[in-house]
Structures are given as C-alpha cells and as structure tokens.
Amino acid sequence: AQKVTQAQTEISVVEKEDVTLDCVYETRDTTYYLFWYKQPPSGELVFLIRRNSFDEQNEISGRYSWNFQKSTSSFNFTITASQVVDSAVYFCALSEAHGNNRLAFGKGNQVVVIP
Amino acid sequence: DGGITQSPKYLFRKEGQNVTLSCEQNLNHDAMYWYRQDPGQGLRLIYYSQIVNDFQKGDIAEGYSVSREKKESFPLTVTSAQKNPTAFYLCASTAWGGASTDTQYFGPGTRLTVL
C-alpha cells in the first residue's frame, strides 16, 4: 500500500528565509510518481511538480527546488527567499503505476511566512 | 478558459438531507475524482471515474454516490447515510492514458456544512 508522510505540521519563517518541507513515501511498486501541490487560503490545489521514479534529477524552478532521493524514499521541497505569498499548505502525493492513477496524500505542511 | 468548476462554493445541509455537489470540466479529460479534506488532514479519495458510465469506489465511499453520464460532468451526492459530512470537497480530473502518468488538476472546492 502506498503511504506518504509529512512530519512537520506547521512551519513559520520570516520573509526571505529559506524553508524546506520533508516528504517520505512508501510503495511496493517499482514505478511510481511523486507530486507537490500548493493549497493557498482560497482552497484550490495548485499543481507544482511531478517526478517519475526513474528520474532522480533534481530540479530548480525559480525560487522552488526539489530533492528526490530514492535511497531514502524522500522527495523534499525547498522555497528559497520566502515571500508572504508562499503562505499556504503544501501537500506531497504519490501515485503508483499500477494504482489506477489514485493519489495518496500526506497530511500537508502549513507554511506561514511572517513579513 | 479551460478548467474545472465546482458549485456551489459553500453549501449548508440539514441533517437527513441529501445534497449534490457539482463538478464540471472542459479540459476534455477522461478521468475524474472526488476527494474529501478534513481540517489538518490530507485528501482522501471518495470515488473516481475513468470513463463515462463507469466509476469505482475510493477509500471512503460509504454515504456517497456518483454518476458519470457525460464526460465533462461528475456530480457527487452526499446522502443522509454519511454520518459526518462536514468537510471540504475537491474534484479533480486528468487525461487518462491507461497508465499512472498523468497529473491531476483540481477545482476550487465546495465547503459543506451540516447544520
């Protein structure tokens, strides 16, 4: 069974600080897909990134970066130079190749950026 | 504009009533999903549909029903059998290619409150 753990519940940072969100996953499938979504106060989930299990290349997109390590089953997400608009709940999710595209979500990280 | 719409944004229900939440997409996506989100929790899958006139139960289907008569529409009915229906409901869709490679995109959500 697939499982996603986001241990930190709420993280507060002062504006311009970096913040890293941890995500640890469990799966028996050898092919799987990892996602990060952002949920601002409005409630809608906004897709940020998707990673395939066979692609461990880390990625940087603007102030966002992702660190995927299969050896530790982790898919961590970093916001560099945080801004107030980054305040949101961030969800890590996992989809197995043989799981009918079902997503398993972690409980989310509430990020609060203090001006 | 292409996207997923959910209505209403807020819904109030009296105990014992059935209510139907609307989800429409004009992305020409094959698969659609319903999730429930409770405070401080991740999303849990209620029902999903990969093609018209077919749908499967997710992890918490009891007390809910769905239909998929049209590709663009996937309404969710919360029945009186659902003991604790107060929650935030999110609809998602994805282009189903028969494999778990496609990203799910979400609507803005409906917040249901039982009075």
PDB file of C-alpha atoms in Angstrom:
ATOM      1  CA  ALA A   1       0.000   0.000   0.000  1.00  0.00           C
ATOM      2  CA  GLN A   2       1.176   3.470  -0.767  1.00  0.00           C
ATOM      3  CA  LYS A   3       1.777   5.950   2.031  1.00  0.00           C
ATOM      4  CA  VAL A   4       3.090   9.489   2.287  1.00  0.00           C
ATOM      5  CA  THR A   5       4.388  11.091   5.478  1.00  0.00           C
ATOM      6  CA  GLN A   6       4.898  14.798   6.034  1.00  0.00           C
ATOM      7  CA  ALA A   7       6.122  15.003   9.592  1.00  0.00           C
ATOM      8  CA  GLN A   8       6.126  18.753  10.077  1.00  0.00           C
ATOM      9  CA  THR A   9       2.666  20.214  10.570  1.00  0.00           C
ATOM     10  CA  GLU A  10       3.225  23.970  10.761  1.00  0.00           C
ATOM     11  CA  ILE A  11       6.375  25.840   9.837  1.00  0.00           C
ATOM     12  CA  SER A  12       6.827  29.553  10.441  1.00  0.00           C
ATOM     13  CA  VAL A  13       9.591  31.518   8.779  1.00  0.00           C
ATOM     14  CA  VAL A  14      10.468  35.162   8.485  1.00  0.00           C
ATOM     15  CA  GLU A  15      10.224  36.593   4.995  1.00  0.00           C
ATOM     16  CA  LYS A  16      13.333  35.977   2.854  1.00  0.00           C
ATOM     17  CA  GLU A  17      14.336  32.898   4.833  1.00  0.00           C
ATOM     18  CA  ASP A  18      14.511  29.523   3.137  1.00  0.00           C
ATOM     19  CA  VAL A  19      12.120  26.756   4.120  1.00  0.00           C
ATOM     20  CA  THR A  20      12.408  23.032   3.392  1.00  0.00           C
ATOM     21  CA  LEU A  21       9.460  20.643   3.537  1.00  0.00           C
ATOM     22  CA  ASP A  22      10.146  16.963   4.093  1.00  0.00           C
ATOM     23  CA  CYS A  23       8.250  14.164   2.375  1.00  0.00           C
ATOM     24  CA  VAL A  24       8.861  10.465   2.935  1.00  0.00           C
ATOM     25  CA  TYR A  25       6.951   7.864   0.965  1.00  0.00           C
ATOM     26  CA  GLU A  26       6.332   4.125   0.992  1.00  0.00           C
ATOM     27  CA  THR A  27       5.461   1.987  -2.012  1.00  0.00           C
ATOM     28  CA  ARG A  28       5.965  -1.547  -3.237  1.00  0.00           C
ATOM     29  CA  ASP A  29       5.747  -0.509  -6.856  1.00  0.00           C
ATOM     30  CA  THR A  30       8.979  -0.029  -8.758  1.00  0.00           C
ATOM     31  CA  THR A  31       7.391   2.615 -10.966  1.00  0.00           C
ATOM     32  CA  TYR A  32       5.647   5.496  -9.279  1.00  0.00           C
ATOM     33  CA  TYR A  33       5.116   9.242  -9.476  1.00  0.00           C
ATOM     34  CA  LEU A  34       5.577  11.918  -6.850  1.00  0.00           C
ATOM     35  CA  PHE A  35       3.839  15.283  -6.735  1.00  0.00           C
ATOM     36  CA  TRP A  36       3.813  18.510  -4.772  1.00  0.00           C
ATOM     37  CA  TYR A  37       0.691  20.656  -4.616  1.00  0.00           C
ATOM     38  CA  LYS A  38       0.145  24.057  -3.019  1.00  0.00           C
ATOM     39  CA  GLN A  39      -3.153  24.950  -1.318  1.00  0.00           C
ATOM     40  CA  PRO A  40      -3.486  28.702  -0.688  1.00  0.00           C
ATOM     41  CA  PRO A  41      -6.186  30.032   1.668  1.00  0.00           C
ATOM     42  CA  SER A  42      -8.679  30.037  -1.217  1.00  0.00           C
ATOM     43  CA  GLY A  43      -8.652  26.231  -1.041  1.00  0.00           C
ATOM     44  CA  GLU A  44      -7.846  25.200  -4.591  1.00  0.00           C
ATOM     45  CA  LEU A  45      -4.937  22.788  -5.003  1.00  0.00           C
ATOM     46  CA  VAL A  46      -2.313  24.105  -7.387  1.00  0.00           C
ATOM     47  CA  PHE A  47      -0.003  21.616  -9.070  1.00  0.00           C
ATOM     48  CA  LEU A  48       3.697  22.431  -8.613  1.00  0.00           C
ATOM     49  CA  ILE A  49       5.760  19.481  -9.814  1.00  0.00           C
ATOM     50  CA  ARG A  50       5.677  15.818 -10.790  1.00  0.00           C
ATOM     51  CA  ARG A  51       8.621  13.395 -10.648  1.00  0.00           C
ATOM     52  CA  ASN A  52       8.862   9.863 -12.069  1.00  0.00           C
ATOM     53  CA  SER A  53      10.583   7.179 -10.003  1.00  0.00           C
ATOM     54  CA  PHE A  54      13.143   6.556 -12.720  1.00  0.00           C
ATOM     55  CA  ASP A  55      14.160  10.210 -12.928  1.00  0.00           C
ATOM     56  CA  GLU A  56      16.163  11.302  -9.895  1.00  0.00           C
ATOM     57  CA  GLN A  57      17.372  14.526 -11.430  1.00  0.00           C
ATOM     58  CA  ASN A  58      16.739  17.344  -9.037  1.00  0.00           C
ATOM     59  CA  GLU A  59      15.072  20.457 -10.318  1.00  0.00           C
ATOM     60  CA  ILE A  60      15.064  24.160  -9.680  1.00  0.00           C
ATOM     61  CA  SER A  61      12.251  26.377 -10.863  1.00  0.00           C
ATOM     62  CA  GLY A  62      12.606  29.973  -9.817  1.00  0.00           C
ATOM     63  CA  ARG A  63      12.548  30.045  -6.016  1.00  0.00           C
ATOM     64  CA  TYR A  64      11.407  26.425  -5.802  1.00  0.00           C
ATOM     65  CA  SER A  65      13.668  23.387  -5.798  1.00  0.00           C
ATOM     66  CA  TRP A  66      13.100  19.690  -5.274  1.00  0.00           C
ATOM     67  CA  ASN A  67      15.415  16.972  -3.960  1.00  0.00           C
ATOM     68  CA  PHE A  68      14.357  13.413  -4.911  1.00  0.00           C
ATOM     69  CA  GLN A  69      16.352  10.574  -3.304  1.00  0.00           C
ATOM     70  CA  LYS A  70      15.163   7.020  -3.910  1.00  0.00           C
ATOM     71  CA  SER A  71      17.714   5.616  -1.464  1.00  0.00           C
ATOM     72  CA  THR A  72      15.927   7.332   1.416  1.00  0.00           C
ATOM     73  CA  SER A  73      12.427   7.402  -0.162  1.00  0.00           C
ATOM     74  CA  SER A  74      12.303  11.143   0.150  1.00  0.00           C
ATOM     75  CA  PHE A  75      11.058  13.946  -2.071  1.00  0.00           C
ATOM     76  CA  ASN A  76      11.818  17.202  -0.294  1.00  0.00           C
ATOM     77  CA  PHE A  77      10.780  20.668  -1.406  1.00  0.00           C
ATOM     78  CA  THR A  78      12.573  23.960  -0.706  1.00  0.00           C
ATOM     79  CA  ILE A  79      11.350  27.516  -1.082  1.00  0.00           C
ATOM     80  CA  THR A  80      14.240  29.947  -1.313  1.00  0.00           C
ATOM     81  CA  ALA A  81      13.891  33.535  -0.113  1.00  0.00           C
ATOM     82  CA  SER A  82      10.317  33.004   1.048  1.00  0.00           C
ATOM     83  CA  GLN A  83       7.631  35.596   0.422  1.00  0.00           C
ATOM     84  CA  VAL A  84       4.295  36.238   2.122  1.00  0.00           C
ATOM     85  CA  VAL A  85       2.514  34.817  -0.948  1.00  0.00           C
ATOM     86  CA  ASP A  86       4.154  31.476  -0.195  1.00  0.00           C
ATOM     87  CA  SER A  87       1.968  31.121   2.892  1.00  0.00           C
ATOM     88  CA  ALA A  88      -0.126  28.039   2.156  1.00  0.00           C
ATOM     89  CA  VAL A  89      -0.480  24.343   2.863  1.00  0.00           C
ATOM     90  CA  TYR A  90       1.819  22.175   0.782  1.00  0.00           C
ATOM     91  CA  PHE A  91       0.935  18.559   0.021  1.00  0.00           C
ATOM     92  CA  CYS A  92       3.168  15.768  -1.134  1.00  0.00           C
ATOM     93  CA  ALA A  93       1.418  12.950  -3.030  1.00  0.00           C
ATOM     94  CA  LEU A  94       2.265   9.576  -4.547  1.00  0.00           C
ATOM     95  CA  SER A  95       0.722   7.638  -7.419  1.00  0.00           C
ATOM     96  CA  GLU A  96       1.698   4.067  -8.208  1.00  0.00           C
ATOM     97  CA  ALA A  97       1.933   2.873 -11.791  1.00  0.00           C
ATOM     98  CA  HIS A  98      -0.474   0.043 -11.009  1.00  0.00           C
ATOM     99  CA  GLY A  99      -2.809   2.092  -8.869  1.00  0.00           C
ATOM    100  CA  ASN A 100      -5.312   3.418 -11.418  1.00  0.00           C
ATOM    101  CA  ASN A 101      -3.826   6.880 -11.075  1.00  0.00           C
ATOM    102  CA  ARG A 102      -5.010   7.107  -7.463  1.00  0.00           C
ATOM    103  CA  LEU A 103      -3.167   9.690  -5.406  1.00  0.00           C
ATOM    104  CA  ALA A 104      -2.124   9.126  -1.793  1.00  0.00           C
ATOM    105  CA  PHE A 105      -1.609  12.423   0.013  1.00  0.00           C
ATOM    106  CA  GLY A 106       0.411  13.362   3.050  1.00  0.00           C
ATOM    107  CA  LYS A 107      -1.278  15.453   5.731  1.00  0.00           C
ATOM    108  CA  GLY A 108       0.320  18.644   4.463  1.00  0.00           C
ATOM    109  CA  ASN A 109       2.702  21.289   5.769  1.00  0.00           C
ATOM    110  CA  GLN A 110       1.222  24.634   6.802  1.00  0.00           C
ATOM    111  CA  VAL A 111       3.800  27.267   5.875  1.00  0.00           C
ATOM    112  CA  VAL A 112       3.432  30.700   7.453  1.00  0.00           C
ATOM    113  CA  VAL A 113       5.703  33.427   6.139  1.00  0.00           C
ATOM    114  CA  ILE A 114       5.950  36.344   8.550  1.00  0.00           C
ATOM    115  CA  PRO A 115       6.602  39.741   6.984  1.00  0.00           C
TER     116      PRO A 115
ATOM    117  CA  ASP B   1     -10.774  29.351 -20.338  1.00  0.00           C
ATOM    118  CA  GLY B   2     -10.193  25.651 -19.755  1.00  0.00           C
ATOM    119  CA  GLY B   3     -10.563  24.382 -16.252  1.00  0.00           C
ATOM    120  CA  ILE B   4     -12.577  22.656 -13.559  1.00  0.00           C
ATOM    121  CA  THR B   5     -15.546  24.324 -11.926  1.00  0.00           C
ATOM    122  CA  GLN B   6     -17.286  23.282  -8.752  1.00  0.00           C
ATOM    123  CA  SER B   7     -20.545  24.622  -7.413  1.00  0.00           C
ATOM    124  CA  PRO B   8     -21.695  25.823  -5.057  1.00  0.00           C
ATOM    125  CA  LYS B   9     -18.695  27.224  -3.214  1.00  0.00           C
ATOM    126  CA  TYR B  10     -20.483  26.926   0.129  1.00  0.00           C
ATOM    127  CA  LEU B  11     -23.298  24.513   0.915  1.00  0.00           C
ATOM    128  CA  PHE B  12     -25.340  24.036   4.036  1.00  0.00           C
ATOM    129  CA  ARG B  13     -27.301  20.903   4.702  1.00  0.00           C
ATOM    130  CA  LYS B  14     -29.755  19.923   7.341  1.00  0.00           C
ATOM    131  CA  GLU B  15     -29.375  16.529   8.914  1.00  0.00           C
ATOM    132  CA  GLY B  16     -31.210  13.856   6.968  1.00  0.00           C
ATOM    133  CA  GLN B  17     -30.988  15.664   3.637  1.00  0.00           C
ATOM    134  CA  ASN B  18     -29.208  14.549   0.510  1.00  0.00           C
ATOM    135  CA  VAL B  19     -27.189  17.187  -1.323  1.00  0.00           C
ATOM    136  CA  THR B  20     -25.433  17.127  -4.672  1.00  0.00           C
ATOM    137  CA  LEU B  21     -22.125  18.818  -5.410  1.00  0.00           C
ATOM    138  CA  SER B  22     -21.410  19.748  -8.995  1.00  0.00           C
ATOM    139  CA  CYS B  23     -18.123  19.249 -10.834  1.00  0.00           C
ATOM    140  CA  GLU B  24     -17.655  20.214 -14.479  1.00  0.00           C
ATOM    141  CA  GLN B  25     -14.521  20.238 -16.617  1.00  0.00           C
ATOM    142  CA  ASN B  26     -13.875  21.477 -20.153  1.00  0.00           C
ATOM    143  CA  LEU B  27     -10.369  20.061 -20.428  1.00  0.00           C
ATOM    144  CA  ASN B  28     -11.554  17.005 -22.366  1.00  0.00           C
ATOM    145  CA  HIS B  29     -10.133  14.865 -19.566  1.00  0.00           C
ATOM    146  CA  ASP B  30     -11.204  11.239 -19.355  1.00  0.00           C
ATOM    147  CA  ALA B  31     -10.850  10.605 -15.639  1.00  0.00           C
ATOM    148  CA  MET B  32     -12.434  12.482 -12.763  1.00  0.00           C
ATOM    149  CA  TYR B  33     -12.058  12.181  -8.990  1.00  0.00           C
ATOM    150  CA  TRP B  34     -13.716  13.290  -5.773  1.00  0.00           C
ATOM    151  CA  TYR B  35     -11.707  13.913  -2.607  1.00  0.00           C
ATOM    152  CA  ARG B  36     -12.667  14.885   0.896  1.00  0.00           C
ATOM    153  CA  GLN B  37     -10.466  17.097   3.077  1.00  0.00           C
ATOM    154  CA  ASP B  38     -10.896  17.478   6.826  1.00  0.00           C
ATOM    155  CA  PRO B  39      -9.067  20.120   8.902  1.00  0.00           C
ATOM    156  CA  GLY B  40      -5.399  19.269   9.352  1.00  0.00           C
ATOM    157  CA  GLN B  41      -5.721  16.233   7.124  1.00  0.00           C
ATOM    158  CA  GLY B  42      -4.661  15.261   3.668  1.00  0.00           C
ATOM    159  CA  LEU B  43      -7.105  14.459   0.920  1.00  0.00           C
ATOM    160  CA  ARG B  44      -8.941  11.141   0.903  1.00  0.00           C
ATOM    161  CA  LEU B  45     -10.406   9.604  -2.239  1.00  0.00           C
ATOM    162  CA  ILE B  46     -14.180   9.102  -2.309  1.00  0.00           C
ATOM    163  CA  TYR B  47     -14.940   7.969  -5.869  1.00  0.00           C
ATOM    164  CA  TYR B  48     -13.290   8.100  -9.246  1.00  0.00           C
ATOM    165  CA  SER B  49     -14.310   7.522 -12.837  1.00  0.00           C
ATOM    166  CA  GLN B  50     -12.018   6.665 -15.710  1.00  0.00           C
ATOM    167  CA  ILE B  51     -14.630   6.679 -18.470  1.00  0.00           C
ATOM    168  CA  VAL B  52     -18.257   7.662 -18.986  1.00  0.00           C
ATOM    169  CA  ASN B  53     -20.822   5.386 -17.339  1.00  0.00           C
ATOM    170  CA  ASP B  54     -18.192   3.755 -15.150  1.00  0.00           C
ATOM    171  CA  PHE B  55     -16.888   4.614 -11.689  1.00  0.00           C
ATOM    172  CA  GLN B  56     -15.106   2.953  -8.766  1.00  0.00           C
ATOM    173  CA  LYS B  57     -15.166   3.392  -5.014  1.00  0.00           C
ATOM    174  CA  GLY B  58     -12.248   5.044  -3.343  1.00  0.00           C
ATOM    175  CA  ASP B  59     -11.171   4.718   0.271  1.00  0.00           C
ATOM    176  CA  ILE B  60     -14.176   6.400   1.918  1.00  0.00           C
ATOM    177  CA  ALA B  61     -17.160   5.806  -0.413  1.00  0.00           C
ATOM    178  CA  GLU B  62     -19.732   4.958   2.263  1.00  0.00           C
ATOM    179  CA  GLY B  63     -22.538   7.505   2.372  1.00  0.00           C
ATOM    180  CA  TYR B  64     -21.698   8.955  -1.040  1.00  0.00           C
ATOM    181  CA  SER B  65     -22.892   8.277  -4.583  1.00  0.00           C
ATOM    182  CA  VAL B  66     -21.801   9.489  -8.014  1.00  0.00           C
ATOM    183  CA  SER B  67     -22.779   9.331 -11.654  1.00  0.00           C
ATOM    184  CA  ARG B  68     -20.863   9.847 -14.881  1.00  0.00           C
ATOM    185  CA  GLU B  69     -23.368  10.317 -17.681  1.00  0.00           C
ATOM    186  CA  LYS B  70     -21.255  12.848 -19.548  1.00  0.00           C
ATOM    187  CA  LYS B  71     -17.514  13.110 -19.955  1.00  0.00           C
ATOM    188  CA  GLU B  72     -17.394  16.647 -18.620  1.00  0.00           C
ATOM    189  CA  SER B  73     -19.555  16.128 -15.531  1.00  0.00           C
ATOM    190  CA  PHE B  74     -19.079  14.079 -12.342  1.00  0.00           C
ATOM    191  CA  PRO B  75     -21.604  15.075  -9.645  1.00  0.00           C
ATOM    192  CA  LEU B  76     -21.251  13.822  -6.077  1.00  0.00           C
ATOM    193  CA  THR B  77     -24.269  13.199  -3.858  1.00  0.00           C
ATOM    194  CA  VAL B  78     -23.766  13.241  -0.120  1.00  0.00           C
ATOM    195  CA  THR B  79     -26.531  11.101   1.305  1.00  0.00           C
ATOM    196  CA  SER B  80     -28.096  11.070   4.740  1.00  0.00           C
ATOM    197  CA  ALA B  81     -26.141   7.865   5.381  1.00  0.00           C
ATOM    198  CA  GLN B  82     -22.917   9.875   5.595  1.00  0.00           C
ATOM    199  CA  LYS B  83     -22.579  10.393   9.341  1.00  0.00           C
ATOM    200  CA  ASN B  84     -20.094  13.238   9.346  1.00  0.00           C
ATOM    201  CA  PRO B  85     -20.340  15.079   6.028  1.00  0.00           C
ATOM    202  CA  THR B  86     -18.999  18.467   7.125  1.00  0.00           C
ATOM    203  CA  ALA B  87     -15.791  18.855   5.130  1.00  0.00           C
ATOM    204  CA  PHE B  88     -14.155  20.487   2.125  1.00  0.00           C
ATOM    205  CA  TYR B  89     -14.775  18.572  -1.125  1.00  0.00           C
ATOM    206  CA  LEU B  90     -12.398  18.767  -4.056  1.00  0.00           C
ATOM    207  CA  CYS B  91     -12.931  17.494  -7.559  1.00  0.00           C
ATOM    208  CA  ALA B  92     -10.041  16.657  -9.891  1.00  0.00           C
ATOM    209  CA  SER B  93      -9.559  15.447 -13.433  1.00  0.00           C
ATOM    210  CA  THR B  94      -6.801  14.018 -15.563  1.00  0.00           C
ATOM    211  CA  ALA B  95      -6.249  12.877 -19.114  1.00  0.00           C
ATOM    212  CA  TRP B  96      -6.411   9.119 -18.680  1.00  0.00           C
ATOM    213  CA  GLY B  97      -3.897   7.309 -20.859  1.00  0.00           C
ATOM    214  CA  GLY B  98      -4.330   3.938 -19.192  1.00  0.00           C
ATOM    215  CA  ALA B  99      -1.238   4.454 -17.044  1.00  0.00           C
ATOM    216  CA  SER B 100      -0.422   6.451 -13.961  1.00  0.00           C
ATOM    217  CA  THR B 101       1.499   9.151 -15.714  1.00  0.00           C
ATOM    218  CA  ASP B 102      -0.944  11.994 -15.807  1.00  0.00           C
ATOM    219  CA  THR B 103      -1.216  14.861 -13.372  1.00  0.00           C
ATOM    220  CA  GLN B 104      -4.492  15.512 -11.591  1.00  0.00           C
ATOM    221  CA  TYR B 105      -5.765  19.075 -11.735  1.00  0.00           C
ATOM    222  CA  PHE B 106      -8.174  20.334  -9.116  1.00  0.00           C
ATOM    223  CA  GLY B 107     -11.247  22.518  -8.955  1.00  0.00           C
ATOM    224  CA  PRO B 108     -11.770  25.306  -6.382  1.00  0.00           C
ATOM    225  CA  GLY B 109     -13.691  23.088  -3.957  1.00  0.00           C
ATOM    226  CA  THR B 110     -17.046  23.096  -2.153  1.00  0.00           C
ATOM    227  CA  ARG B 111     -17.270  23.591   1.574  1.00  0.00           C
ATOM    228  CA  LEU B 112     -20.160  21.589   3.005  1.00  0.00           C
ATOM    229  CA  THR B 113     -21.522  22.275   6.473  1.00  0.00           C
ATOM    230  CA  VAL B 114     -24.212  20.279   8.214  1.00  0.00           C
ATOM    231  CA  LEU B 115     -26.449  22.375  10.426  1.00  0.00           C
TER     232      LEU B 115
END
